[in-house]
Short mmCIF file of N, CA and C in Angstrom, two decimals:
data_model
loop_
_atom_site.label_atom_id
_atom_site.label_comp_id
_atom_site.label_asym_id
_atom_site.label_seq_id
_atom_site.Cartn_x
_atom_site.Cartn_y
_atom_site.Cartn_z
N UNK A 17 189.06 105.44 144.28
CA UNK A 17 187.77 106.25 143.97
C UNK A 17 186.43 105.27 143.90
N UNK A 18 185.82 105.40 144.78
CA UNK A 18 184.60 104.46 144.64
C UNK A 18 183.57 105.19 144.50
N UNK A 19 183.24 105.70 143.39
CA UNK A 19 181.96 106.54 143.21
C UNK A 19 180.63 105.80 142.94
N UNK A 20 179.66 106.21 143.50
CA UNK A 20 178.50 105.40 143.36
C UNK A 20 177.71 106.30 142.03
N UNK A 21 177.71 105.23 141.02
CA UNK A 21 177.25 105.73 139.68
C UNK A 21 175.83 105.25 139.89
N UNK A 22 174.85 106.13 139.16
CA UNK A 22 173.56 105.91 139.21
C UNK A 22 173.26 104.58 138.20
N UNK A 23 172.30 103.85 138.86
CA UNK A 23 172.04 102.39 138.16
C UNK A 23 171.45 102.98 136.65
N UNK A 24 171.79 101.99 135.66
CA UNK A 24 171.40 102.27 134.44
C UNK A 24 169.80 101.94 134.35
N UNK A 25 168.86 102.71 133.91
CA UNK A 25 167.60 102.25 133.69
C UNK A 25 167.40 101.57 132.16
N UNK A 26 166.72 100.31 132.16
CA UNK A 26 166.57 99.44 131.23
C UNK A 26 165.70 100.42 130.00
N UNK A 27 166.14 100.33 128.84
CA UNK A 27 165.38 101.24 127.85
C UNK A 27 163.87 100.43 127.69
N UNK A 28 162.80 101.37 127.52
CA UNK A 28 161.72 100.59 126.91
C UNK A 28 160.77 101.13 127.99
N UNK A 29 159.73 100.19 128.07
CA UNK A 29 158.69 100.44 129.01
C UNK A 29 158.51 99.70 130.44
N UNK A 30 158.02 100.33 131.35
CA UNK A 30 157.81 99.26 132.58
C UNK A 30 157.11 98.11 132.18
N UNK A 31 157.06 97.35 133.23
CA UNK A 31 156.01 96.00 133.34
C UNK A 31 154.74 96.51 133.41
N UNK A 32 154.44 97.54 134.17
CA UNK A 32 153.20 97.85 134.21
C UNK A 32 152.45 98.54 133.08
N UNK A 33 153.55 99.38 132.34
CA UNK A 33 152.92 100.01 130.94
C UNK A 33 152.69 98.80 130.02
N UNK A 34 153.65 97.88 129.94
CA UNK A 34 153.44 96.73 128.93
C UNK A 34 152.13 96.17 129.08
N UNK A 35 151.94 95.61 130.52
CA UNK A 35 150.64 95.01 130.85
C UNK A 35 149.28 95.57 130.72
N UNK A 36 149.55 96.90 130.66
CA UNK A 36 148.35 97.76 130.69
C UNK A 36 148.07 97.94 129.12
N UNK A 37 149.20 98.02 128.29
CA UNK A 37 148.84 98.20 126.99
C UNK A 37 148.46 96.89 126.25
N UNK A 38 148.85 95.60 126.78
CA UNK A 38 148.30 94.09 126.29
C UNK A 38 147.13 94.39 126.64
N UNK A 39 146.77 94.72 127.82
CA UNK A 39 145.22 94.44 128.39
C UNK A 39 144.12 95.34 127.37
N UNK A 40 144.79 96.64 127.17
CA UNK A 40 143.79 97.55 126.35
C UNK A 40 143.79 97.06 125.00
N UNK A 41 144.84 96.30 124.33
CA UNK A 41 144.70 95.62 123.08
C UNK A 41 143.95 94.37 123.01
N UNK A 42 143.84 93.61 124.16
CA UNK A 42 143.23 92.57 123.93
C UNK A 42 141.48 92.90 124.21
N UNK A 43 141.44 94.00 124.98
CA UNK A 43 139.87 94.44 125.06
C UNK A 43 139.50 95.07 123.87
N UNK A 44 140.28 95.62 123.04
CA UNK A 44 139.83 96.27 121.67
C UNK A 44 139.58 94.87 120.84
N UNK A 45 140.41 94.05 120.86
CA UNK A 45 140.39 92.97 119.91
C UNK A 45 139.00 92.05 120.46
N UNK A 46 138.74 91.83 121.60
CA UNK A 46 137.47 91.44 121.93
C UNK A 46 136.24 92.05 121.45
N UNK A 47 136.46 93.51 121.71
CA UNK A 47 135.26 94.24 121.18
C UNK A 47 134.93 94.06 119.58
N UNK A 48 136.21 94.24 119.00
CA UNK A 48 136.11 94.08 117.46
C UNK A 48 135.54 92.80 117.11
N UNK A 49 135.91 91.70 117.75
CA UNK A 49 135.46 90.20 117.45
C UNK A 49 133.74 90.39 117.67
N UNK A 50 133.43 90.90 118.71
CA UNK A 50 132.17 90.98 119.23
C UNK A 50 131.22 91.56 118.34
N UNK A 51 131.77 92.80 117.88
CA UNK A 51 131.07 93.69 116.67
C UNK A 51 130.94 92.85 115.46
N UNK A 52 131.83 92.27 115.04
CA UNK A 52 131.89 91.56 113.87
C UNK A 52 130.97 90.44 113.78
N UNK A 53 130.98 89.59 115.06
CA UNK A 53 130.14 88.74 115.14
C UNK A 53 128.71 89.10 115.31
N UNK A 54 128.28 89.95 116.04
CA UNK A 54 127.08 90.61 116.09
C UNK A 54 126.46 91.10 114.67
N UNK A 55 127.32 91.91 114.03
CA UNK A 55 126.72 92.14 112.64
C UNK A 55 126.43 91.13 111.84
N UNK A 56 127.30 90.10 111.82
CA UNK A 56 127.11 88.86 111.10
C UNK A 56 125.87 88.07 111.23
N UNK A 57 125.38 87.77 112.72
CA UNK A 57 124.64 87.18 112.97
C UNK A 57 123.19 87.99 112.93
N UNK A 58 123.19 89.45 113.01
CA UNK A 58 121.90 90.31 112.80
C UNK A 58 121.88 90.30 111.26
N UNK A 59 122.80 90.15 110.38
CA UNK A 59 122.59 90.19 108.78
C UNK A 59 121.85 88.88 108.50
N UNK A 60 122.28 87.70 109.25
CA UNK A 60 121.79 86.36 108.81
C UNK A 60 120.25 86.46 109.21
N UNK A 61 119.97 86.92 110.37
CA UNK A 61 118.60 87.01 110.98
C UNK A 61 117.82 87.81 110.20
N UNK A 62 118.31 88.91 109.92
CA UNK A 62 117.45 89.94 109.18
C UNK A 62 117.12 89.03 107.61
N UNK A 63 118.17 88.60 107.13
CA UNK A 63 118.06 87.80 105.75
C UNK A 63 116.86 86.77 105.65
N UNK A 64 116.89 86.03 107.01
CA UNK A 64 115.92 85.23 107.35
C UNK A 64 114.48 85.80 107.43
N UNK A 65 114.41 86.67 108.18
CA UNK A 65 113.12 87.40 107.97
C UNK A 65 112.41 87.82 106.84
N UNK A 66 113.35 88.51 106.04
CA UNK A 66 112.90 89.24 104.68
C UNK A 66 112.48 87.91 103.86
N UNK A 67 113.25 86.85 103.85
CA UNK A 67 112.67 85.66 102.98
C UNK A 67 111.61 85.02 103.41
N UNK A 68 111.23 84.82 104.87
CA UNK A 68 109.86 84.46 105.21
C UNK A 68 108.81 85.47 104.91
N UNK A 69 109.27 86.71 104.77
CA UNK A 69 108.12 87.80 104.40
C UNK A 69 107.96 87.50 102.77
N UNK A 70 108.91 87.33 101.93
CA UNK A 70 108.68 87.11 100.82
C UNK A 70 108.15 85.74 100.32
N UNK A 71 108.21 84.88 101.16
CA UNK A 71 107.34 83.53 101.02
C UNK A 71 106.22 83.74 101.49
N UNK A 72 105.70 84.37 102.30
CA UNK A 72 104.20 84.78 102.93
C UNK A 72 103.73 85.05 101.72
N UNK A 73 104.31 86.28 101.32
CA UNK A 73 103.51 87.25 100.11
C UNK A 73 103.50 86.40 98.83
N UNK A 74 104.34 85.51 98.73
CA UNK A 74 104.03 84.72 97.55
C UNK A 74 102.92 83.80 97.69
N UNK A 75 102.93 82.80 98.91
CA UNK A 75 101.83 82.22 98.98
C UNK A 75 100.52 82.75 99.02
N UNK A 76 100.53 83.99 99.40
CA UNK A 76 99.09 84.75 99.53
C UNK A 76 98.80 85.13 98.00
N UNK A 77 99.75 85.67 97.34
CA UNK A 77 99.40 85.82 95.88
C UNK A 77 98.84 84.55 95.00
N UNK A 78 99.60 83.59 95.39
CA UNK A 78 99.34 82.28 94.36
C UNK A 78 97.89 81.63 95.06
N UNK A 79 97.82 81.86 96.37
CA UNK A 79 96.31 81.40 96.80
C UNK A 79 95.02 82.18 96.37
N UNK A 80 95.48 83.50 95.71
CA UNK A 80 94.42 84.31 95.40
C UNK A 80 94.22 84.21 93.89
N UNK A 81 95.22 83.74 93.27
CA UNK A 81 95.12 83.56 91.62
C UNK A 81 93.89 82.62 91.26
N UNK A 82 93.88 81.54 91.50
CA UNK A 82 92.50 80.64 91.42
C UNK A 82 91.13 81.56 91.49
N UNK A 83 91.02 82.15 92.57
CA UNK A 83 89.99 82.82 92.72
C UNK A 83 89.51 83.86 91.89
N UNK A 84 90.45 84.66 91.21
CA UNK A 84 90.41 85.97 90.51
C UNK A 84 90.55 85.65 88.91
N UNK A 85 91.14 84.56 88.61
CA UNK A 85 91.52 84.17 87.23
C UNK A 85 90.45 84.72 86.25
N UNK A 86 89.09 84.33 86.62
CA UNK A 86 87.89 84.43 85.75
C UNK A 86 87.59 86.06 85.48
N UNK A 87 88.28 86.98 86.44
CA UNK A 87 88.07 88.40 86.20
C UNK A 87 89.17 89.11 85.97
N UNK A 88 90.17 88.48 85.11
CA UNK A 88 91.44 88.92 84.85
C UNK A 88 91.76 90.30 84.38
N UNK A 89 90.69 90.79 83.27
CA UNK A 89 91.05 92.10 82.96
C UNK A 89 90.52 93.12 84.03
N UNK A 90 89.54 93.05 84.84
CA UNK A 90 89.46 93.77 85.88
C UNK A 90 90.55 93.71 86.94
N UNK A 91 90.95 92.57 87.31
CA UNK A 91 91.99 92.31 88.29
C UNK A 91 93.23 93.07 87.84
N UNK A 92 93.69 92.72 86.42
CA UNK A 92 94.96 93.30 86.05
C UNK A 92 94.88 95.08 85.90
N UNK A 93 93.61 95.57 85.77
CA UNK A 93 93.41 96.99 85.68
C UNK A 93 93.64 97.29 87.20
N UNK A 94 93.00 96.61 88.07
CA UNK A 94 93.04 97.04 89.56
C UNK A 94 94.81 96.94 89.99
N UNK A 95 95.40 95.78 89.71
CA UNK A 95 96.71 95.79 89.90
C UNK A 95 97.73 96.83 89.30
N UNK A 96 97.43 97.34 88.17
CA UNK A 96 98.05 98.36 87.50
C UNK A 96 97.86 99.62 88.19
N UNK A 97 96.43 100.01 88.51
CA UNK A 97 96.24 101.23 89.41
C UNK A 97 97.10 101.16 90.70
N UNK A 98 97.01 100.26 91.44
CA UNK A 98 97.67 99.93 92.57
C UNK A 98 99.08 100.19 92.49
N UNK A 99 99.84 99.59 91.66
CA UNK A 99 101.27 99.85 91.48
C UNK A 99 101.53 101.23 90.89
N UNK A 100 100.49 101.75 90.26
CA UNK A 100 100.67 103.23 89.98
C UNK A 100 100.87 104.19 90.95
N UNK A 101 100.40 103.77 92.19
CA UNK A 101 100.29 104.45 93.29
C UNK A 101 101.85 104.94 93.90
N UNK A 102 102.61 104.07 93.63
CA UNK A 102 103.93 103.94 94.37
C UNK A 102 105.05 103.46 93.40
N UNK A 103 105.77 104.34 92.78
CA UNK A 103 107.01 103.99 91.85
C UNK A 103 107.85 103.36 92.53
N UNK A 104 107.92 103.76 93.81
CA UNK A 104 109.34 103.03 94.59
C UNK A 104 108.86 101.59 94.98
N UNK A 105 107.65 101.23 95.30
CA UNK A 105 107.16 99.70 95.19
C UNK A 105 107.38 99.01 93.78
N UNK A 106 107.28 99.73 92.91
CA UNK A 106 107.43 99.15 91.41
C UNK A 106 108.80 98.69 91.11
N UNK A 107 109.66 99.66 91.92
CA UNK A 107 111.13 99.32 91.70
C UNK A 107 111.72 98.40 92.46
N UNK A 108 110.77 98.16 93.78
CA UNK A 108 111.71 97.37 94.82
C UNK A 108 111.00 96.01 95.10
N UNK A 109 109.61 95.74 94.50
CA UNK A 109 108.97 94.66 94.71
C UNK A 109 108.25 94.21 93.33
N UNK A 110 108.40 93.20 92.82
CA UNK A 110 108.00 92.71 91.44
C UNK A 110 107.25 91.44 91.71
N UNK A 111 106.33 90.98 90.96
CA UNK A 111 105.81 89.60 91.06
C UNK A 111 105.22 89.50 89.61
N UNK A 112 104.96 88.12 89.33
CA UNK A 112 104.44 87.50 88.10
C UNK A 112 103.75 86.10 88.82
N UNK A 113 102.47 85.85 88.06
CA UNK A 113 101.66 84.85 88.27
C UNK A 113 101.44 84.19 86.72
N UNK A 114 102.09 82.96 86.86
CA UNK A 114 101.89 81.99 85.59
C UNK A 114 101.00 80.93 85.63
N UNK A 115 100.38 80.63 84.67
CA UNK A 115 99.61 79.33 84.82
C UNK A 115 100.47 78.35 84.21
N UNK A 116 99.98 77.10 84.54
CA UNK A 116 100.47 75.69 84.10
C UNK A 116 100.93 75.59 82.71
N UNK A 117 100.35 76.28 81.84
CA UNK A 117 100.55 76.25 80.29
C UNK A 117 101.63 77.24 80.06
N UNK A 118 102.12 78.13 80.83
CA UNK A 118 103.26 78.96 80.80
C UNK A 118 102.78 80.01 80.36
N UNK A 119 101.67 80.59 80.21
CA UNK A 119 101.14 82.01 80.30
C UNK A 119 101.00 82.79 81.44
N UNK A 120 101.54 84.13 81.08
CA UNK A 120 101.78 85.10 82.42
C UNK A 120 100.09 85.37 82.63
N UNK A 121 99.67 85.14 83.84
CA UNK A 121 98.32 85.57 84.14
C UNK A 121 98.33 87.14 84.64
N UNK A 122 99.41 87.29 85.62
CA UNK A 122 99.42 88.90 86.04
C UNK A 122 100.75 88.97 86.19
N UNK A 123 100.93 90.33 86.23
CA UNK A 123 102.34 90.82 86.79
C UNK A 123 102.19 92.21 87.28
N UNK A 124 103.37 92.54 88.09
CA UNK A 124 103.19 93.73 88.52
C UNK A 124 104.14 94.74 87.57
N UNK A 125 103.75 95.89 87.85
CA UNK A 125 104.63 97.08 86.94
C UNK A 125 105.88 96.75 87.11
N UNK A 126 106.62 96.95 86.13
CA UNK A 126 107.97 96.76 85.92
C UNK A 126 108.68 94.91 86.23
N UNK A 127 107.73 94.27 86.15
CA UNK A 127 108.20 92.90 86.23
C UNK A 127 108.49 92.18 84.81
N UNK A 128 107.81 93.08 83.89
CA UNK A 128 108.12 92.35 82.43
C UNK A 128 107.23 91.20 82.04
N UNK A 129 107.49 90.57 80.92
CA UNK A 129 106.57 89.57 80.28
C UNK A 129 107.40 88.48 80.27
N UNK A 130 108.78 88.28 80.63
CA UNK A 130 109.48 87.21 80.69
C UNK A 130 109.41 86.69 82.17
N UNK A 131 109.62 85.41 82.30
CA UNK A 131 109.73 84.77 83.50
C UNK A 131 110.85 85.38 84.11
N UNK A 132 110.69 85.70 85.42
CA UNK A 132 111.71 86.35 86.38
C UNK A 132 112.74 85.25 86.31
N UNK A 133 112.48 83.90 86.75
CA UNK A 133 113.33 83.06 86.78
C UNK A 133 112.72 81.62 86.08
N UNK A 134 113.33 80.51 85.62
CA UNK A 134 112.54 79.48 84.81
C UNK A 134 111.37 78.97 85.57
N UNK A 135 110.47 78.53 84.82
CA UNK A 135 109.12 78.23 85.62
C UNK A 135 109.29 76.76 86.19
N UNK A 136 110.16 76.08 85.95
CA UNK A 136 110.17 74.61 86.77
C UNK A 136 110.84 75.12 88.15
N UNK A 137 111.50 76.13 88.36
CA UNK A 137 112.19 76.40 89.54
C UNK A 137 111.42 76.89 90.50
N UNK A 138 111.87 76.40 91.75
CA UNK A 138 110.85 76.80 93.07
C UNK A 138 111.96 77.24 94.02
N UNK A 139 111.28 77.68 95.23
CA UNK A 139 112.28 78.23 96.11
C UNK A 139 112.98 79.74 96.10
N UNK A 140 113.89 79.88 96.86
CA UNK A 140 114.58 81.30 96.92
C UNK A 140 115.79 81.41 96.03
N UNK A 141 116.09 82.15 95.51
CA UNK A 141 117.19 82.44 94.72
C UNK A 141 117.59 83.65 94.62
N UNK A 142 119.00 84.11 94.39
CA UNK A 142 119.29 85.56 93.97
C UNK A 142 119.17 85.60 92.39
N UNK A 143 118.68 86.84 91.81
CA UNK A 143 118.55 86.73 90.27
C UNK A 143 118.81 88.20 90.04
N UNK A 144 119.87 88.24 89.04
CA UNK A 144 120.55 89.63 88.71
C UNK A 144 119.40 89.90 87.30
N UNK A 145 118.79 91.08 87.44
CA UNK A 145 117.73 91.42 86.28
C UNK A 145 118.73 91.91 85.04
N UNK A 146 118.23 92.08 83.88
CA UNK A 146 118.68 92.61 82.78
C UNK A 146 119.38 94.20 82.97
N UNK A 147 118.92 94.89 83.85
CA UNK A 147 119.16 95.93 84.30
C UNK A 147 120.40 96.21 85.16
N UNK A 148 120.83 94.91 85.67
CA UNK A 148 121.96 94.91 86.58
C UNK A 148 121.56 95.12 87.89
N UNK A 149 120.22 94.80 88.42
CA UNK A 149 119.87 95.16 89.69
C UNK A 149 119.54 93.71 90.29
N UNK A 150 119.96 93.33 91.55
CA UNK A 150 119.88 91.99 92.25
C UNK A 150 118.66 92.09 92.82
N UNK A 151 117.77 90.98 92.64
CA UNK A 151 116.68 90.68 93.55
C UNK A 151 116.71 89.35 93.97
N UNK A 152 115.98 89.62 95.31
CA UNK A 152 115.77 87.87 95.99
C UNK A 152 114.47 87.41 95.81
N UNK A 153 114.29 86.37 94.90
CA UNK A 153 113.25 85.95 94.30
C UNK A 153 112.77 84.66 94.93
N UNK A 154 111.45 84.46 95.10
CA UNK A 154 110.74 83.44 95.55
C UNK A 154 109.84 82.90 94.61
N UNK A 155 109.74 81.70 94.24
CA UNK A 155 109.00 81.12 93.37
C UNK A 155 108.36 79.67 93.96
N UNK A 156 106.83 79.81 93.74
CA UNK A 156 106.13 78.41 94.21
C UNK A 156 105.16 78.24 93.42
N UNK A 157 104.74 77.08 93.53
CA UNK A 157 103.34 76.50 92.60
C UNK A 157 102.28 76.31 93.81
N UNK A 158 100.98 76.55 93.32
CA UNK A 158 99.80 76.35 94.33
C UNK A 158 99.85 74.81 94.37
N UNK A 159 99.03 74.31 95.39
CA UNK A 159 98.87 72.94 95.62
C UNK A 159 98.25 72.17 94.44
N UNK A 160 97.76 72.48 93.73
CA UNK A 160 97.31 71.76 92.35
C UNK A 160 98.33 71.75 91.27
N UNK A 161 99.31 72.60 91.47
CA UNK A 161 100.20 72.97 90.26
C UNK A 161 99.60 73.56 89.11
N UNK A 162 98.60 74.43 89.41
CA UNK A 162 97.84 75.28 88.27
C UNK A 162 98.46 76.60 88.15
N UNK A 163 99.03 77.39 89.26
CA UNK A 163 99.38 78.53 89.16
C UNK A 163 100.98 78.73 89.90
N UNK A 164 101.84 79.43 89.25
CA UNK A 164 103.19 79.77 89.86
C UNK A 164 103.43 81.11 90.09
N UNK A 165 103.77 81.59 91.44
CA UNK A 165 103.97 82.90 91.75
C UNK A 165 105.51 83.14 91.68
N UNK A 166 105.92 84.07 91.38
CA UNK A 166 107.35 84.59 91.16
C UNK A 166 107.38 86.16 91.52
N UNK A 167 107.91 86.10 93.00
CA UNK A 167 107.76 87.46 93.50
C UNK A 167 109.17 87.73 93.87
N UNK A 168 109.70 88.92 93.74
CA UNK A 168 110.94 89.37 93.92
C UNK A 168 111.44 90.81 94.83
N UNK A 169 112.14 90.89 95.77
CA UNK A 169 112.24 92.02 96.09
C UNK A 169 113.75 92.41 95.90
N UNK A 170 113.85 93.87 95.70
CA UNK A 170 115.14 94.20 95.27
C UNK A 170 116.07 94.27 96.57
N UNK A 171 117.46 93.91 96.32
CA UNK A 171 118.21 93.89 97.49
C UNK A 171 119.52 94.85 97.32
#
């Protein structure tokens, strides 16, 4: 009795199914890696753009300080009225201008009367305010080292 029995099929997936699955998984991994890389690069680029904007604003403010220092009362009143126009800006953007003697010359609404960061510090830095809000702060002196601006943007 030589009966032909059907050949037993191996359990599992065929070679075509395994290769298709492998190709699909590899494609998804490449997409995921590309998305993560793109997100990281865009985050770094946007951080640089915001930093440059903050630095430009700081240099503009510190360059105007010597020109308007003699009209301080009037200028402080204008600054307060301008700040009052937008509570959102008062919460998101703060600045202070200090003179060489460590006296506060100007400050935006919400910036307080204490230095945002130590007066000897310059450049960019992350600062956590007493309220727990995190700011990206830029500090710079004018060319004659008469005035320092400290400008911060809520992050």
